[in-house]
Amino acid sequence: MDNNKVIIFDTTLRDGEQSPGASLNVFEKIEIARQLQRLNVDIIEAGFPVSSPSQFEAVKGIASEVSCVVAGLARAKEVDILSAYNALKDAAKFRIHTFIGTSDIHILGKFSNDSYGKSLSDKRNIVFKMTHDAVSLAKTFTDDVEFSTEDAGRTDINYLCEVIEAAIEAGATTINVPDTTGYTLPEEYGKIFRHIKQTVKNIDKVILSVHCHDDLGLAVANSLSGVINGARQVECTINGIGERAGNASLEEIVMALKVRKDLLGFYTDIMTTEIYNTSRMVSSFTGIVVQPNKAIVGDNAFAHESGIHQDGMLKDRNTYEIISPQTVGFSKTKIVLGKHSGKHGLKARLSEIGYSLNENELNEVYEKFTALADKKKEIFDDDLRIIMGDSFVNISSNHYVLEYMHVSMGTNLLPTSTVKIKKGSTLYQESATGDGAVDACFNAIERALGIKLNLESYQVRSITSGRQALGEVIVRIREDEKYFTGRGISTDVIEASVKAYISCINIHQNYLKEKEDNLMNQSSLSDISQAI
Amino acid sequence: MDNNKVIIFDTTLRDGEQSPGASLNVFEKIEIARQLQRLNVDIIEAGFPVSSPSQFEAVKGIASEVSCVVAGLARAKEVDILSAYNALKDAAKFRIHTFIGTSDIHILGKFSNDSYGKSLSDKRNIVFKMTHDAVSLAKTFTDDVEFSTEDAGRTDINYLCEVIEAAIEAGATTINVPDTTGYTLPEEYGKIFRHIKQTVKNIDKVILSVHCHDDLGLAVANSLSGVINGARQVECTINGIGERAGNASLEEIVMALKVRKDLLGFYTDIMTTEIYNTSRMVSSFTGIVVQPNKAIVGDNAFAHESGIHQDGMLKDRNTYEIISPQTVGFSKTKIVLGKHSGKHGLKARLSEIGYSLNENELNEVYEKFTALADKKKEIFDDDLRIIMGDSFVNISSNHYVLEYMHVSMGTNLLPTSTVKIKKGSTLYQESATGDGAVDACFNAIERALGIKLNLESYQVRSITSGRQALGEVIVRIREDEKYFTGRGISTDVIEASVKAYISCINIHQNYLKEKEDNLMNQSSLSDISQAI
């Protein structure tokens, strides 16, 4: 590898998925991983295998699906590293990514127990030893071992260098220096890399990596500063999703490196024309909207496409546009298919926008496609993305099914709904009123099923163009500290809402069952839900 | 003023309002200006007076309303500067902000006509002279004159310095060096400031200003780099809204300066506890959503508030949070009012979240408040914000009014709607079917009014918490290259949709009438809709 290539390490499926409410099912994760491969990222961090059985399954599924390097996260603990190895071992190429907190605040917070030593100095020594042991153990399973110093941005620089040296000595091949809390400024973050490069023994034998969070809006600038000062791997997520204000956004970093190659001289292997497709897929699956003024992938990012351009703009787009929409695959209004498109045409178009389906999946999707084409003359890419999102939800949870619904509402009329729901051979039916048509439906569903849920949020996403646009409803319910997200699509907002609520209930029921079956390892979850 | 204060120049109402689809009416602009004053910004750029009569009116209205400095934008042309002066002259303190394109690409694009000289060199000379004349003219009206070199980021550095020197000689007191296309990298942008500081005569007599766009995700980092290298004014917008990927975000810059005062040493006079209120107001009025992973003001920006924290997190928030939610006034679930709250309580709470109403306005809002409190036990701040947004829409356009509606839909039932609409004493009524309940309503409305509109987008915003949450529907229609945005709120999504569509139709009808009355100066609009 030449010295100007920047490795793109995508952590959308790990750090990105830690965003509140973003939980993805295994089918969705594999679909995103396939799209990340089309985008040509170098490494996909697929999850945190030890944290839950579903994380383990997702990492295992992705590992056997894609051909690029698949990474799994593991604390500097034996149980984590073994779990990561077991999830990853079938991959064509894999990496174990182990980490430990190195700032005083993290050491004192995470290793407060006396078994990790009594004084800060004792605890530091133990963290040092844990680093060496973890990397050594990982090294027995693979040559490709990454080590991260969590909260490096706030870590004492001398101690940081010592820990990194230990990791390299134990065999780490990539050293990641994360600004976990998004606290640093670009020059300050760059300086850490300069210092590490100058100080740490054998630093030239490893790849240095940046991992930045956006709490002060500086994740992209910090990442670039790290690269300018010696890092050659960037950890980032699609749409910049992630804990709190999120991670550095893949698309912004990649395009900054590309547009300003004149000044910086670096390049990545990213297929930039796949950026927009990937962004849309991640937004649709996670339910995390992209604001219109988001750089690169926001609806308004390109003046021309927004419709608010002037003649002068058309004549010379360079006046205001430094990136052409085509470079990132931005295409809002492409008409792709209609009522008379065959299964072959559908499959081809789905493949172009990043979905590869087997025969059964295609049949199911085609059925939905023709139902939609009956209602809607022109089917856009976004419609297809929605159909796909809807399909995966249904594949993964198929308990309660809506059989019948009726709603009536109007001026001086209490909104009233009747629903009939089936589960296996059992029928549930009820009617109820509400403050609005949707509320009436939700009340009728709850009354029919004899449950009462804590509705946390209700979103309708404006999707696709034209009068008969598809609407996607996302509902989120909360139990304790956990969220459950359900989605439904329809040309009718009421119908979409009902579908979403029932899908949410099904997912919630799955969770209750899993919990009952003791499949969820709650104790290990509690201290690892936040990481790096 | 000491040398470490950074002046905050808010351009939400000028550059921010240039976002596609963000158009605000005069009432909304004044309300936002009042809130910006509570936020304690130093300067409010209120608009671009010459660009349209409604811009002129808004600047005039704001100028007479707030006590901080009000700025108006003007090209380096006599007609613009006179218009700015006339709009601003009643302000307590005002600034004329004039600008001209200085990069070759802008000079050749905007001054292609031979009357501006034949060669690039001729044109550069004329731009130079226009600068001097414009600043001199502005100076006859006020001592506070700002001059901007549009597309400075791509301007030849020597020519840039010459133009700035001419502007200072003519009397400019603030020199703004915008990166109009969001093209520069932090170090590169900072270098421009270092060079200007070292080269330009009398540069110490003026305030240098940054104005950054976020096309590569670097607007905040570039702004900070400018400040580190000598700028003492930051031009920015709430939520980072603006053309394309938007402007540098006020809240990110202010909080970065505050959180990292240890390293940078600068401060602003911003009341950070008003940040969240301001963000919500701007989002609600413009209809531009804030993504959950947006720094400082996104729903997920604070791990604690998102509900996904763990015990360890609660014990030591410093482990992952570098800003406390209280610092920026983040409060998601505060219960403020209920059915039995009086008019006085309502007024007090509205005032706390930034709305000051006269008696008539309060009466109108109170009526809506009690109607809502009948349906909804707990009224949150967000509910109040929505009521306020709805009120201003209605105040400004009151033509067609919904008298009656009825909708019924269900399985194997064509969604059917009946509406009755009144305008003055004329009644319009019709029924229609559609692909969904909302579509049926829209069809019925169009049929009743005998119109057919181009529906560009339909959004439902998830607002407020609890089961009986208020929903806000935003519809956008398009005619030629112009958008018209209507909003409606209700606990019922169908009713909100109908209200939004009728409000949109009213706004569109206003426009048609204005156009007919020749109030719109189309020719001047065409070449100034994009600026700085």
XYZ file of C-alpha atoms in Angstrom, chain B residues 41-231:
191
model
C -26.337 37.822 19.677
C -24.402 40.978 18.883
C -25.768 41.560 15.386
C -28.848 40.276 13.583
C -28.649 40.228 9.804
C -32.336 40.665 9.100
C -32.466 40.247 5.333
C -31.616 41.551 1.895
C -33.951 44.553 1.551
C -33.664 45.184 -2.185
C -34.426 41.602 -3.138
C -38.200 41.795 -2.616
C -40.846 43.957 -0.950
C -41.416 41.293 1.676
C -37.696 41.211 2.515
C -37.758 44.993 2.809
C -40.760 44.878 5.142
C -39.200 42.203 7.315
C -35.951 44.134 7.754
C -37.915 47.292 8.540
C -40.066 45.433 11.047
C -37.119 43.861 12.824
C -35.205 47.152 12.850
C -37.958 48.799 14.856
C -38.367 45.826 17.166
C -34.987 44.894 18.612
C -32.289 46.891 20.340
C -29.159 45.070 19.159
C -27.428 45.997 15.900
C -29.524 45.127 12.840
C -27.726 44.548 9.550
C -29.124 44.565 6.024
C -27.390 43.061 3.008
C -26.689 45.033 -0.166
C -24.750 44.310 -3.330
C -22.115 46.914 -4.144
C -24.775 48.915 -6.005
C -26.431 52.202 -5.222
C -29.971 50.812 -5.460
C -29.181 48.096 -2.946
C -27.485 50.407 -0.473
C -30.315 52.932 -0.612
C -32.845 50.176 -0.076
C -30.874 48.816 2.881
C -30.661 52.253 4.415
C -34.371 52.884 4.013
C -35.242 49.563 5.596
C -32.816 50.039 8.483
C -32.985 53.719 9.306
C -35.455 53.389 12.197
C -33.262 50.907 14.058
C -31.621 51.800 17.362
C -28.300 50.700 15.824
C -27.796 49.483 12.287
C -25.156 48.243 9.913
C -25.064 48.245 6.119
C -23.427 45.068 4.855
C -22.277 45.356 1.260
C -20.477 42.703 -0.760
C -18.970 41.860 -4.127
C -17.594 38.687 -5.718
C -13.790 38.711 -5.845
C -12.776 35.266 -7.119
C -12.096 35.049 -10.845
C -14.897 32.556 -11.233
C -17.366 34.956 -9.608
C -16.054 38.026 -11.416
C -16.308 36.297 -14.790
C -19.665 34.735 -13.950
C -21.397 37.765 -12.430
C -19.816 40.543 -14.443
C -19.672 38.827 -17.807
C -21.242 41.834 -19.497
C -18.715 43.975 -21.361
C -19.885 47.057 -19.492
C -17.819 45.666 -16.605
C -14.705 45.581 -18.767
C -13.552 43.148 -21.420
C -10.628 41.312 -19.864
C -10.425 39.740 -16.430
C -7.938 42.425 -15.499
C -10.370 45.193 -16.573
C -13.178 43.549 -14.644
C -10.976 43.259 -11.556
C -10.313 46.978 -11.738
C -14.010 47.718 -11.967
C -14.798 45.446 -9.003
C -12.101 47.307 -7.115
C -13.741 50.648 -7.937
C -17.243 49.349 -7.142
C -15.962 48.315 -3.722
C -14.677 51.772 -2.973
C -17.842 53.486 -4.221
C -20.204 51.152 -2.380
C -18.474 51.461 0.971
C -18.180 55.245 0.581
C -21.884 55.535 -0.170
C -22.865 53.298 2.761
C -20.607 55.388 4.968
C -22.733 58.470 4.259
C -25.636 56.713 6.011
C -23.915 55.056 8.964
C -20.536 54.669 10.538
C -21.074 50.908 10.862
C -20.260 49.458 7.436
C -19.351 45.846 6.749
C -17.778 44.751 3.498
C -17.584 41.144 2.245
C -15.375 39.665 -0.449
C -17.634 36.938 -1.832
C -15.935 33.586 -2.539
C -12.786 34.803 -0.775
C -11.785 31.174 -0.247
C -11.101 30.885 -3.985
C -9.841 34.439 -4.564
C -6.274 35.314 -5.579
C -4.729 36.355 -2.277
C -2.978 39.478 -3.549
C -6.072 40.810 -5.270
C -8.087 39.967 -2.138
C -5.775 42.119 -0.022
C -5.986 45.029 -2.466
C -9.781 44.993 -2.446
C -9.870 44.803 1.358
C -7.468 47.729 1.584
C -9.727 49.773 -0.689
C -12.750 48.948 1.471
C -10.921 50.002 4.638
C -9.767 53.205 3.012
C -13.364 53.969 2.056
C -14.446 53.529 5.663
C -15.443 49.899 6.209
C -15.337 48.995 9.910
C -15.801 45.237 9.544
C -14.185 43.117 6.826
C -15.796 39.746 6.210
C -13.836 37.095 4.293
C -16.386 34.424 3.359
C -15.723 30.916 2.182
C -18.875 31.092 0.089
C -18.675 27.626 -1.418
C -17.386 25.760 1.639
C -14.229 24.837 -0.253
C -11.386 25.593 2.135
C -9.694 23.460 4.773
C -9.159 24.873 8.279
C -5.418 25.501 8.009
C -5.850 27.003 4.546
C -8.649 29.323 5.676
C -6.644 30.406 8.726
C -3.674 31.177 6.503
C -5.757 33.671 4.532
C -6.409 35.564 7.749
C -2.753 35.482 8.772
C -1.797 36.855 5.379
C -4.412 39.619 5.522
C -3.323 40.596 9.033
C 0.301 40.828 7.911
C -0.286 42.571 4.602
C -3.238 44.938 4.563
C -2.705 48.535 5.633
C -4.766 49.655 8.663
C -6.112 46.145 9.165
C -5.826 46.682 12.935
C -8.457 49.416 12.707
C -11.198 47.002 11.602
C -12.823 43.816 12.843
C -12.093 40.780 10.691
C -14.978 38.358 10.215
C -15.438 34.713 9.199
C -18.406 33.398 7.198
C -18.210 29.696 6.394
C -20.342 27.180 4.525
C -20.526 23.486 5.302
C -20.210 21.813 1.894
C -17.357 19.620 3.122
C -18.551 19.502 6.740
C -15.847 21.950 7.846
C -17.761 25.206 8.472
C -17.290 25.178 12.247
C -13.632 24.156 12.123
C -12.925 26.808 9.482
C -14.662 29.476 11.566
C -12.578 28.587 14.609
C -9.427 28.586 12.494
C -10.294 32.112 11.311
C -10.766 33.260 14.906
C -7.489 31.667 16.025
C -5.800 33.583 13.219
C -7.230 36.999 13.965
C -10.956 37.197 13.170
